[in-house]
Amino acid sequence: MFRSRSWFGGGWGRPKNPHSLEHLKYLYNVLSRNQTVSEHNRGLLVETLRSIAEILIWGDQNDSSVFDFFLEKNMLSFFLRIMRQRSGGSSFVCVQLLQTLNILFENIRNETSLYYLLSNNHVNSIIVHKFDFSDEEVMAYYISFLKTLSLKLNAHTIHFFYNEHTNDFPLYTEAIKFFNHPESMVRIAVRTLTLNVYKVEDTSMLAFIRDRTAAPYFSNIVWFIGKHIQELDNCVRNDADHQSQNRLSDLVAEHLDHLHYLNDILCLNITDLNQVLTDHLLHKLLIPLYIFSLTKRTTPLGDVASANMNRLLQNRALSLENSWSPHHENYINGGKVSCVVALFLLSQVFLIVYHAPLVQTLAWIILKTDKTSYEGGVDKLLEQYSTEMKKQKQRIEESVDSDTSTQSSSKEGSHENLLEEQRNVTDEEKQRLATSPSESVVGIEKPFLETIFNSLDCTENDYTTLFSLCLFYAVANNKGIRSDIIEQILKPKKTLVSKSTNDKDIKYSYNMQLVDKILHVVMLSCQPTCRVRLVTLELALKLLVQLVMCDGKCILLDSHKLTIEAAKSQSTALLRNFYKSEEIFLDMFEHEYCDMQKGLLNVEWLCMDSAVLLPPTGTPMTGIDFTKRLPCGEVERARRAIRVFFLVRDVVLTLNGEIETQLPLTNPQSCVQIDQALDLSISRYNSDLIGCTVIYKDGTKMRRFLVIDILQLILVEPDTKRLGWGVAKLVGFLQDIEVSGDKDDSRCLHITIHRPLSGTTTNRIPLLSAKFVFDDNIRCMAAKQRLTKGRIKARQKKMQHIARLLEIPGQSGPPSPAFMGASGGGYTSRQMGRNRERPLFNRCPGLAAPRRESSPSVVHRADAEARRSRNTAESPSRVSKLRNEASPRTNKEDRSRDSSSSSKTRSRDSSPRMPRPRSEEIPLELIKKAPNSVIDMAPKISILPRPQTPKIECEQSQLEKSGASRDKDSGVSLISDISEETSFIADEGDSAMIAKSFVETI
């Protein structure tokens, strides 16, 4: 039929298999015929370049001849020729070309193929090509291409990029030009590339970086960070209304990126690079801009500033293109930033950087610099630090030599303790070390430390206090700082004092001045009108524990112990003012406890939050977390009081070496769990076992048995293996249920079980929301009553438990069953007896007792008998007999009630029920409540006054009570079986009063 349409014959037509050497030859022919880019062929070139990358990746894994042909034809030269063209459409093709190269180098796995691509120096020619970086796509693909190449660097491939003879390293030098590019993706790629370069262990390459690029590049970094900090300080100063939080957040995040990048370089442990970088950071950034900003005095730079300026200007001349701003000298001459910003930034430095030479120098300058050294400037500070370190090293060596010469076998111990032990210590010195060890720790001769201590004053607010505590915590927990630098200031100190040759005593001391400051913050936090945020209090207590805990024990002095105990009492009294019987207090109490347990304070995360840099605010409209702002409204003040109580109480327990035994309010270990097997024959579950059908919202129906425990609602499925046992399929707390009836069906209940409170969730998702259908309306009414009363009782018990925690009068005694759970220790013998003697359903689970209507004739018959006894003369023997019958009732009321309730013949289902006026009904939860409870339930009880009746009615009532036992055998009882709700209303005083009135009547 038809021959190939190709001008070069059938062999040069498009092959059917796109993954083949023939297809690569076809694409090479296309490139050869389209070496000049135009608007007409740019689409063809883009598709050709994409196909070439695809074939090369396939050939890397399947056919080595593909790369042989690629190198034989030197196809990378076509790529360079396309890049260097300035004709129309070349920029469009360059984007595809960079993308092709990026995909190609990213997916090649064979080292031989990689060496083929990197040979002939074509890749370096592509790197140094002057692309149009004003095009965002070109910039993105170019920097991504460079980062991909850096990932392929190792001891073998480094020679393809670094030319030792020409002393040229284009991959590195071209990349660092974009260190401060406006696009964050570009900046991150440059940092990744430089770290990949530094990791390669090549001596000549590292020497090139140290000699040719380290000083200008690190100086460039330092200046950009300083300029960035000034922008951050201006944002803090000019945003008192919290209107620029997004901008401030970006600035803080960028500073954190800088610090992590510097720490990554230092962690590589390249001695030459670390020395250059540390020198630039100390001389040009951390000391002149960070530390000197702590004081309000004029920055003592003098001639040092001029020297620094000259070095910076020289570095600027050596700097790379597109790396500097024309306003270079502002950050040195501009002076300092605010004290708040300086404290915040220094905290970030000590929390992130662990390089020992750097952080030890900074810590020593902050904690031990005197006024004389401060006025001498940066060089004077560093010189004094170097001198002190040399002296200390010499003293340690001398002490070791003297110790080895005098004692051949010495036990382990620090050199400071050995020196302290060898010298003579008088009794006055011992007393001073034990009582006031830190009187000379802070003084006016230490300007930086004095400023930080003064910032701990939070009488007006805790704006600077929070950052001072952050800085102290960060310095105390930095792994790169030696303990002798921070000992006695931020850590407790142990001193060996020899009483005799063999008797040694250990004296503990701590920074009393700092502890006084922290305890003052804690005491202010417990005041009702204080302006101390919760995060400040939590951090202060966290630092306090570190200062006074040594060797697992508390070394607090008695005066400080009394202060922290007073703070606990004050926090308890503060929360007691918010204690209410409403349900919202219980929910709030448990929610705050769960939130605090799951969200423990992380100081490093705290210093990442830019919101704390702004002045403390009390409005939630700013979006700042509750713990990082002041409370707004009565509800938030109650939440704050709850958290203060938890924080102070926990620290007191820690300092006393005690374990928490009262919280949480519900002990999860004693609760029934899902899929747990239950013995339904015991009274705990059998008494309230009700069969029902659960209908879910999706229409699913399941037959379950409803078990109402002390704290939980349990849906049970019968166990197929064991008779009388069941398996819990769903468990929910009674305090979290909502019950409502169905208007259309009296056998149905709509029950919603909410999930238990979690740490940060505010909207509680229901655990179950379904319709429960019972066998009849009697069971439905009984279930609703038990669920409603169980919810009320569970909440009341927890409120009583909270009242005991708050030491509210009238709430002493053992923990409530709400905390003890379902264990036997949570019940009293009287309560257990009542639960056993009052089954809701008798004989068979799920079978309701028939309703018995008491006949009015019983009351009428009693009234008639009373009138007959009033008109008829009673014999003396009859009177004495009645007296004898009334007296046992008075003396043995409880015993008769227990015995009657335990008797099967006098169950509530076997005797008529006397009607009771609605006005005299008393809810069960109010009767069982302790009389000394602080929760006032009196308004819920409504009892109308009884009408005045003759005294003979008391006589007749006693006759009815005494005659109940005589008429029992006949099957008719004058007194109906009294339910548990009213069976224990009358106490001994009431019985005595009835007997007395009965005697008077006679």
PDB file of C-alpha atoms in Angstrom, residues 171-419:
ATOM      1  CA  LEU A 171      27.232  24.460  41.914  1.00  0.00           C
ATOM      2  CA  TYR A 172      27.949  26.054  45.310  1.00  0.00           C
ATOM      3  CA  THR A 173      28.893  29.583  44.302  1.00  0.00           C
ATOM      4  CA  GLU A 174      25.913  30.043  42.015  1.00  0.00           C
ATOM      5  CA  ALA A 175      23.458  28.664  44.576  1.00  0.00           C
ATOM      6  CA  ILE A 176      24.473  30.874  47.518  1.00  0.00           C
ATOM      7  CA  LYS A 177      23.662  33.956  45.473  1.00  0.00           C
ATOM      8  CA  PHE A 178      19.982  33.233  46.145  1.00  0.00           C
ATOM      9  CA  PHE A 179      20.259  32.844  49.927  1.00  0.00           C
ATOM     10  CA  ASN A 180      18.019  35.832  50.570  1.00  0.00           C
ATOM     11  CA  HIS A 181      15.666  35.364  47.632  1.00  0.00           C
ATOM     12  CA  PRO A 182      12.135  36.683  48.287  1.00  0.00           C
ATOM     13  CA  GLU A 183      10.649  33.255  47.582  1.00  0.00           C
ATOM     14  CA  SER A 184      10.826  30.961  50.616  1.00  0.00           C
ATOM     15  CA  MET A 185      11.091  27.836  48.465  1.00  0.00           C
ATOM     16  CA  VAL A 186      14.270  29.182  46.887  1.00  0.00           C
ATOM     17  CA  ARG A 187      15.793  30.031  50.276  1.00  0.00           C
ATOM     18  CA  ILE A 188      15.056  26.552  51.633  1.00  0.00           C
ATOM     19  CA  ALA A 189      16.574  24.919  48.533  1.00  0.00           C
ATOM     20  CA  VAL A 190      19.774  26.943  48.941  1.00  0.00           C
ATOM     21  CA  ARG A 191      20.122  25.933  52.583  1.00  0.00           C
ATOM     22  CA  THR A 192      19.583  22.292  51.690  1.00  0.00           C
ATOM     23  CA  LEU A 193      22.175  22.514  48.924  1.00  0.00           C
ATOM     24  CA  THR A 194      24.852  24.085  51.140  1.00  0.00           C
ATOM     25  CA  LEU A 195      24.333  21.447  53.838  1.00  0.00           C
ATOM     26  CA  ASN A 196      24.674  18.696  51.225  1.00  0.00           C
ATOM     27  CA  VAL A 197      27.928  20.267  50.074  1.00  0.00           C
ATOM     28  CA  TYR A 198      29.326  20.587  53.605  1.00  0.00           C
ATOM     29  CA  LYS A 199      28.606  16.920  54.310  1.00  0.00           C
ATOM     30  CA  VAL A 200      30.996  15.749  51.586  1.00  0.00           C
ATOM     31  CA  GLU A 201      34.312  14.800  53.168  1.00  0.00           C
ATOM     32  CA  ASP A 202      36.686  16.294  50.649  1.00  0.00           C
ATOM     33  CA  THR A 203      39.609  18.258  52.080  1.00  0.00           C
ATOM     34  CA  SER A 204      40.375  20.402  49.047  1.00  0.00           C
ATOM     35  CA  MET A 205      36.722  21.321  48.510  1.00  0.00           C
ATOM     36  CA  LEU A 206      36.251  22.313  52.188  1.00  0.00           C
ATOM     37  CA  ALA A 207      39.456  24.337  52.061  1.00  0.00           C
ATOM     38  CA  PHE A 208      38.092  26.184  49.031  1.00  0.00           C
ATOM     39  CA  ILE A 209      34.849  26.969  50.900  1.00  0.00           C
ATOM     40  CA  ARG A 210      36.750  28.111  53.989  1.00  0.00           C
ATOM     41  CA  ASP A 211      39.211  30.335  52.137  1.00  0.00           C
ATOM     42  CA  ARG A 212      37.100  31.728  49.325  1.00  0.00           C
ATOM     43  CA  THR A 213      33.438  31.730  50.378  1.00  0.00           C
ATOM     44  CA  ALA A 214      33.036  31.114  54.142  1.00  0.00           C
ATOM     45  CA  ALA A 215      33.796  34.608  55.375  1.00  0.00           C
ATOM     46  CA  PRO A 216      31.663  36.524  52.846  1.00  0.00           C
ATOM     47  CA  TYR A 217      28.847  33.961  52.927  1.00  0.00           C
ATOM     48  CA  PHE A 218      28.605  33.777  56.738  1.00  0.00           C
ATOM     49  CA  SER A 219      28.925  37.544  56.964  1.00  0.00           C
ATOM     50  CA  ASN A 220      26.106  37.736  54.458  1.00  0.00           C
ATOM     51  CA  ILE A 221      23.985  35.431  56.630  1.00  0.00           C
ATOM     52  CA  VAL A 222      24.699  37.441  59.784  1.00  0.00           C
ATOM     53  CA  TRP A 223      23.726  40.709  58.163  1.00  0.00           C
ATOM     54  CA  PHE A 224      20.493  39.321  56.748  1.00  0.00           C
ATOM     55  CA  ILE A 225      19.515  37.929  60.155  1.00  0.00           C
ATOM     56  CA  GLY A 226      20.251  41.279  61.813  1.00  0.00           C
ATOM     57  CA  LYS A 227      18.179  43.145  59.236  1.00  0.00           C
ATOM     58  CA  HIS A 228      15.414  40.608  59.701  1.00  0.00           C
ATOM     59  CA  ILE A 229      15.427  41.104  63.485  1.00  0.00           C
ATOM     60  CA  GLN A 230      15.059  44.837  63.126  1.00  0.00           C
ATOM     61  CA  GLU A 231      11.957  44.275  61.012  1.00  0.00           C
ATOM     62  CA  LEU A 232      10.623  41.952  63.685  1.00  0.00           C
ATOM     63  CA  ASP A 233      11.284  44.529  66.418  1.00  0.00           C
ATOM     64  CA  ASN A 234       9.529  47.262  64.452  1.00  0.00           C
ATOM     65  CA  CYS A 235       6.530  44.993  63.974  1.00  0.00           C
ATOM     66  CA  VAL A 236       6.320  44.349  67.724  1.00  0.00           C
ATOM     67  CA  ARG A 237       6.656  48.041  68.608  1.00  0.00           C
ATOM     68  CA  ASN A 238       3.999  49.164  66.141  1.00  0.00           C
ATOM     69  CA  ASP A 239       1.411  46.433  66.678  1.00  0.00           C
ATOM     70  CA  ALA A 240       0.003  47.003  70.141  1.00  0.00           C
ATOM     71  CA  ASP A 241      -3.503  46.193  68.837  1.00  0.00           C
ATOM     72  CA  HIS A 242      -2.605  42.758  67.436  1.00  0.00           C
ATOM     73  CA  GLN A 243      -3.385  43.783  63.869  1.00  0.00           C
ATOM     74  CA  SER A 244      -0.228  42.396  62.223  1.00  0.00           C
ATOM     75  CA  GLN A 245      -0.119  38.896  63.627  1.00  0.00           C
ATOM     76  CA  ASN A 246       0.357  37.247  60.241  1.00  0.00           C
ATOM     77  CA  ARG A 247       3.351  39.425  59.409  1.00  0.00           C
ATOM     78  CA  LEU A 248       4.847  38.860  62.856  1.00  0.00           C
ATOM     79  CA  SER A 249       4.301  35.122  62.563  1.00  0.00           C
ATOM     80  CA  ASP A 250       6.195  35.039  59.260  1.00  0.00           C
ATOM     81  CA  LEU A 251       9.102  36.968  60.752  1.00  0.00           C
ATOM     82  CA  VAL A 252       9.359  34.667  63.763  1.00  0.00           C
ATOM     83  CA  ALA A 253       9.199  31.586  61.534  1.00  0.00           C
ATOM     84  CA  GLU A 254      11.975  32.983  59.354  1.00  0.00           C
ATOM     85  CA  HIS A 255      14.193  33.610  62.380  1.00  0.00           C
ATOM     86  CA  LEU A 256      13.609  30.040  63.535  1.00  0.00           C
ATOM     87  CA  ASP A 257      14.629  28.784  60.083  1.00  0.00           C
ATOM     88  CA  HIS A 258      17.840  30.800  60.308  1.00  0.00           C
ATOM     89  CA  LEU A 259      18.704  29.346  63.713  1.00  0.00           C
ATOM     90  CA  HIS A 260      17.971  25.771  62.663  1.00  0.00           C
ATOM     91  CA  TYR A 261      20.101  26.263  59.561  1.00  0.00           C
ATOM     92  CA  LEU A 262      23.020  27.612  61.603  1.00  0.00           C
ATOM     93  CA  ASN A 263      22.654  24.764  64.092  1.00  0.00           C
ATOM     94  CA  ASP A 264      22.692  22.228  61.251  1.00  0.00           C
ATOM     95  CA  ILE A 265      25.973  23.680  60.005  1.00  0.00           C
ATOM     96  CA  LEU A 266      27.489  23.604  63.493  1.00  0.00           C
ATOM     97  CA  CYS A 267      26.319  20.034  64.065  1.00  0.00           C
ATOM     98  CA  LEU A 268      28.386  18.854  61.086  1.00  0.00           C
ATOM     99  CA  ASN A 269      31.450  19.398  63.309  1.00  0.00           C
ATOM    100  CA  ILE A 270      33.616  20.857  60.576  1.00  0.00           C
ATOM    101  CA  THR A 271      36.181  22.623  62.739  1.00  0.00           C
ATOM    102  CA  ASP A 272      37.278  25.281  60.266  1.00  0.00           C
ATOM    103  CA  LEU A 273      33.759  26.231  59.221  1.00  0.00           C
ATOM    104  CA  ASN A 274      32.448  26.229  62.799  1.00  0.00           C
ATOM    105  CA  GLN A 275      35.241  28.544  63.920  1.00  0.00           C
ATOM    106  CA  VAL A 276      34.502  31.051  61.164  1.00  0.00           C
ATOM    107  CA  LEU A 277      30.742  30.901  61.709  1.00  0.00           C
ATOM    108  CA  THR A 278      30.993  31.181  65.522  1.00  0.00           C
ATOM    109  CA  ASP A 279      33.302  34.186  65.225  1.00  0.00           C
ATOM    110  CA  HIS A 280      30.869  35.993  62.922  1.00  0.00           C
ATOM    111  CA  LEU A 281      27.880  35.213  65.128  1.00  0.00           C
ATOM    112  CA  LEU A 282      29.511  36.389  68.349  1.00  0.00           C
ATOM    113  CA  HIS A 283      31.163  39.542  67.039  1.00  0.00           C
ATOM    114  CA  LYS A 284      28.458  40.809  64.700  1.00  0.00           C
ATOM    115  CA  LEU A 285      25.103  39.456  65.844  1.00  0.00           C
ATOM    116  CA  LEU A 286      24.557  37.643  69.139  1.00  0.00           C
ATOM    117  CA  ILE A 287      26.536  39.895  71.481  1.00  0.00           C
ATOM    118  CA  PRO A 288      26.136  43.375  69.941  1.00  0.00           C
ATOM    119  CA  LEU A 289      22.500  42.988  68.912  1.00  0.00           C
ATOM    120  CA  TYR A 290      20.996  40.305  71.180  1.00  0.00           C
ATOM    121  CA  ILE A 291      22.785  40.557  74.530  1.00  0.00           C
ATOM    122  CA  PHE A 292      23.514  44.292  74.569  1.00  0.00           C
ATOM    123  CA  SER A 293      19.808  44.930  73.942  1.00  0.00           C
ATOM    124  CA  LEU A 294      19.067  43.598  77.444  1.00  0.00           C
ATOM    125  CA  THR A 295      20.342  46.787  79.041  1.00  0.00           C
ATOM    126  CA  LYS A 296      19.002  50.305  78.658  1.00  0.00           C
ATOM    127  CA  ARG A 297      22.435  51.897  78.553  1.00  0.00           C
ATOM    128  CA  THR A 298      24.109  53.097  75.359  1.00  0.00           C
ATOM    129  CA  THR A 299      25.680  50.235  73.481  1.00  0.00           C
ATOM    130  CA  PRO A 300      29.418  50.358  74.327  1.00  0.00           C
ATOM    131  CA  LEU A 301      30.749  49.693  70.864  1.00  0.00           C
ATOM    132  CA  GLY A 302      33.161  52.625  70.365  1.00  0.00           C
ATOM    133  CA  ASP A 303      36.033  51.757  68.132  1.00  0.00           C
ATOM    134  CA  VAL A 304      34.837  48.178  67.988  1.00  0.00           C
ATOM    135  CA  ALA A 305      31.828  49.270  65.962  1.00  0.00           C
ATOM    136  CA  SER A 306      34.063  51.012  63.466  1.00  0.00           C
ATOM    137  CA  ALA A 307      36.219  47.934  63.117  1.00  0.00           C
ATOM    138  CA  ASN A 308      33.154  45.772  62.610  1.00  0.00           C
ATOM    139  CA  MET A 309      31.836  48.239  60.090  1.00  0.00           C
ATOM    140  CA  ASN A 310      35.041  48.190  58.098  1.00  0.00           C
ATOM    141  CA  ARG A 311      35.037  44.415  58.017  1.00  0.00           C
ATOM    142  CA  LEU A 312      31.420  44.385  56.919  1.00  0.00           C
ATOM    143  CA  LEU A 313      32.108  46.880  54.134  1.00  0.00           C
ATOM    144  CA  GLN A 314      35.024  44.778  52.948  1.00  0.00           C
ATOM    145  CA  ASN A 315      32.836  41.726  52.961  1.00  0.00           C
ATOM    146  CA  ARG A 316      30.262  43.643  51.034  1.00  0.00           C
ATOM    147  CA  ALA A 317      32.800  44.280  48.300  1.00  0.00           C
ATOM    148  CA  LEU A 318      33.517  40.576  48.183  1.00  0.00           C
ATOM    149  CA  SER A 319      29.880  39.600  48.389  1.00  0.00           C
ATOM    150  CA  LEU A 320      28.164  37.830  45.613  1.00  0.00           C
ATOM    151  CA  GLU A 321      25.811  39.458  43.181  1.00  0.00           C
ATOM    152  CA  ASN A 322      22.206  40.028  44.215  1.00  0.00           C
ATOM    153  CA  SER A 323      23.038  39.309  47.869  1.00  0.00           C
ATOM    154  CA  TRP A 324      23.185  42.700  49.589  1.00  0.00           C
ATOM    155  CA  SER A 325      20.875  45.563  50.316  1.00  0.00           C
ATOM    156  CA  PRO A 326      22.108  49.190  50.004  1.00  0.00           C
ATOM    157  CA  HIS A 327      21.220  49.895  53.670  1.00  0.00           C
ATOM    158  CA  HIS A 328      23.863  47.677  55.193  1.00  0.00           C
ATOM    159  CA  GLU A 329      25.052  49.847  58.059  1.00  0.00           C
ATOM    160  CA  ASN A 330      21.645  50.373  59.670  1.00  0.00           C
ATOM    161  CA  TYR A 331      21.645  47.305  61.852  1.00  0.00           C
ATOM    162  CA  ILE A 332      24.934  48.118  63.608  1.00  0.00           C
ATOM    163  CA  ASN A 333      24.427  51.846  63.897  1.00  0.00           C
ATOM    164  CA  GLY A 334      20.764  51.434  64.670  1.00  0.00           C
ATOM    165  CA  GLY A 335      21.754  50.197  68.119  1.00  0.00           C
ATOM    166  CA  LYS A 336      19.502  47.671  69.794  1.00  0.00           C
ATOM    167  CA  VAL A 337      16.098  46.083  69.800  1.00  0.00           C
ATOM    168  CA  SER A 338      13.607  46.102  72.661  1.00  0.00           C
ATOM    169  CA  CYS A 339      14.350  44.081  75.794  1.00  0.00           C
ATOM    170  CA  VAL A 340      11.311  41.874  75.188  1.00  0.00           C
ATOM    171  CA  VAL A 341      12.458  40.944  71.694  1.00  0.00           C
ATOM    172  CA  ALA A 342      16.024  40.348  72.922  1.00  0.00           C
ATOM    173  CA  LEU A 343      14.852  37.959  75.649  1.00  0.00           C
ATOM    174  CA  PHE A 344      12.614  36.137  73.187  1.00  0.00           C
ATOM    175  CA  LEU A 345      15.343  35.731  70.580  1.00  0.00           C
ATOM    176  CA  LEU A 346      17.968  34.627  73.099  1.00  0.00           C
ATOM    177  CA  SER A 347      15.546  32.002  74.383  1.00  0.00           C
ATOM    178  CA  GLN A 348      15.220  30.661  70.851  1.00  0.00           C
ATOM    179  CA  VAL A 349      19.011  30.578  70.491  1.00  0.00           C
ATOM    180  CA  PHE A 350      19.524  28.497  73.639  1.00  0.00           C
ATOM    181  CA  LEU A 351      16.595  26.200  72.804  1.00  0.00           C
ATOM    182  CA  ILE A 352      17.857  25.402  69.296  1.00  0.00           C
ATOM    183  CA  VAL A 353      21.658  25.760  69.206  1.00  0.00           C
ATOM    184  CA  TYR A 354      23.782  23.252  71.174  1.00  0.00           C
ATOM    185  CA  HIS A 355      27.270  24.018  69.833  1.00  0.00           C
ATOM    186  CA  ALA A 356      29.316  24.117  73.046  1.00  0.00           C
ATOM    187  CA  PRO A 357      31.841  26.896  72.205  1.00  0.00           C
ATOM    188  CA  LEU A 358      29.019  29.196  71.139  1.00  0.00           C
ATOM    189  CA  VAL A 359      26.400  28.621  73.862  1.00  0.00           C
ATOM    190  CA  GLN A 360      28.951  28.449  76.678  1.00  0.00           C
ATOM    191  CA  THR A 361      30.318  31.829  75.672  1.00  0.00           C
ATOM    192  CA  LEU A 362      26.848  33.357  75.537  1.00  0.00           C
ATOM    193  CA  ALA A 363      25.814  31.821  78.881  1.00  0.00           C
ATOM    194  CA  TRP A 364      28.951  33.024  80.637  1.00  0.00           C
ATOM    195  CA  ILE A 365      28.534  36.560  79.278  1.00  0.00           C
ATOM    196  CA  ILE A 366      24.879  36.719  80.353  1.00  0.00           C
ATOM    197  CA  LEU A 367      25.360  35.236  83.834  1.00  0.00           C
ATOM    198  CA  LYS A 368      28.798  36.435  84.893  1.00  0.00           C
ATOM    199  CA  THR A 369      29.735  39.585  82.989  1.00  0.00           C
ATOM    200  CA  ASP A 370      30.568  42.497  85.294  1.00  0.00           C
ATOM    201  CA  LYS A 371      30.221  46.198  84.640  1.00  0.00           C
ATOM    202  CA  THR A 372      33.867  46.719  83.706  1.00  0.00           C
ATOM    203  CA  SER A 373      33.867  44.090  81.005  1.00  0.00           C
ATOM    204  CA  TYR A 374      30.534  45.317  79.684  1.00  0.00           C
ATOM    205  CA  GLU A 375      31.843  48.830  79.128  1.00  0.00           C
ATOM    206  CA  GLY A 376      34.833  47.457  77.222  1.00  0.00           C
ATOM    207  CA  GLY A 377      32.698  46.181  74.351  1.00  0.00           C
ATOM    208  CA  VAL A 378      32.454  42.891  72.508  1.00  0.00           C
ATOM    209  CA  ASP A 379      36.172  42.236  72.200  1.00  0.00           C
ATOM    210  CA  LYS A 380      36.707  42.903  75.905  1.00  0.00           C
ATOM    211  CA  LEU A 381      33.947  40.444  76.838  1.00  0.00           C
ATOM    212  CA  LEU A 382      35.332  37.697  74.636  1.00  0.00           C
ATOM    213  CA  GLU A 383      38.850  38.330  75.888  1.00  0.00           C
ATOM    214  CA  GLN A 384      37.770  38.078  79.507  1.00  0.00           C
ATOM    215  CA  TYR A 385      35.836  34.874  78.797  1.00  0.00           C
ATOM    216  CA  SER A 386      38.879  33.338  77.137  1.00  0.00           C
ATOM    217  CA  THR A 387      41.056  34.305  80.113  1.00  0.00           C
ATOM    218  CA  GLU A 388      38.619  32.825  82.632  1.00  0.00           C
ATOM    219  CA  MET A 389      38.370  29.569  80.722  1.00  0.00           C
ATOM    220  CA  LYS A 390      42.158  29.247  80.635  1.00  0.00           C
ATOM    221  CA  LYS A 391      42.405  29.880  84.369  1.00  0.00           C
ATOM    222  CA  GLN A 392      39.686  27.383  85.127  1.00  0.00           C
ATOM    223  CA  LYS A 393      41.330  24.749  82.949  1.00  0.00           C
ATOM    224  CA  GLN A 394      44.605  25.348  84.735  1.00  0.00           C
ATOM    225  CA  ARG A 395      42.969  25.043  88.168  1.00  0.00           C
ATOM    226  CA  ILE A 396      41.329  21.780  87.156  1.00  0.00           C
ATOM    227  CA  GLU A 397      44.626  20.354  85.943  1.00  0.00           C
ATOM    228  CA  GLU A 398      46.391  21.394  89.137  1.00  0.00           C
ATOM    229  CA  SER A 399      43.658  19.919  91.305  1.00  0.00           C
ATOM    230  CA  VAL A 400      43.844  16.630  89.401  1.00  0.00           C
ATOM    231  CA  ASP A 401      47.615  16.501  89.771  1.00  0.00           C
ATOM    232  CA  SER A 402      47.519  17.263  93.490  1.00  0.00           C
ATOM    233  CA  ASP A 403      44.763  14.743  94.038  1.00  0.00           C
ATOM    234  CA  THR A 404      46.590  11.935  92.247  1.00  0.00           C
ATOM    235  CA  SER A 405      49.768  12.661  94.169  1.00  0.00           C
ATOM    236  CA  THR A 406      48.159  12.644  97.610  1.00  0.00           C
ATOM    237  CA  GLN A 407      45.530   9.953  97.100  1.00  0.00           C
ATOM    238  CA  SER A 408      46.205   7.032  94.814  1.00  0.00           C
ATOM    239  CA  SER A 409      42.614   5.823  94.803  1.00  0.00           C
ATOM    240  CA  SER A 410      40.093   8.641  94.941  1.00  0.00           C
ATOM    241  CA  LYS A 411      36.412   8.196  94.421  1.00  0.00           C
ATOM    242  CA  GLU A 412      34.433   9.836  91.647  1.00  0.00           C
ATOM    243  CA  GLY A 413      33.503  13.428  92.169  1.00  0.00           C
ATOM    244  CA  SER A 414      33.719  16.789  90.520  1.00  0.00           C
ATOM    245  CA  HIS A 415      36.846  18.883  90.756  1.00  0.00           C
ATOM    246  CA  GLU A 416      34.964  21.655  92.461  1.00  0.00           C
ATOM    247  CA  ASN A 417      33.849  19.338  95.235  1.00  0.00           C
ATOM    248  CA  LEU A 418      37.423  18.092  95.695  1.00  0.00           C
ATOM    249  CA  LEU A 419      38.728  21.609  96.106  1.00  0.00           C
TER     250      LEU A 419
END
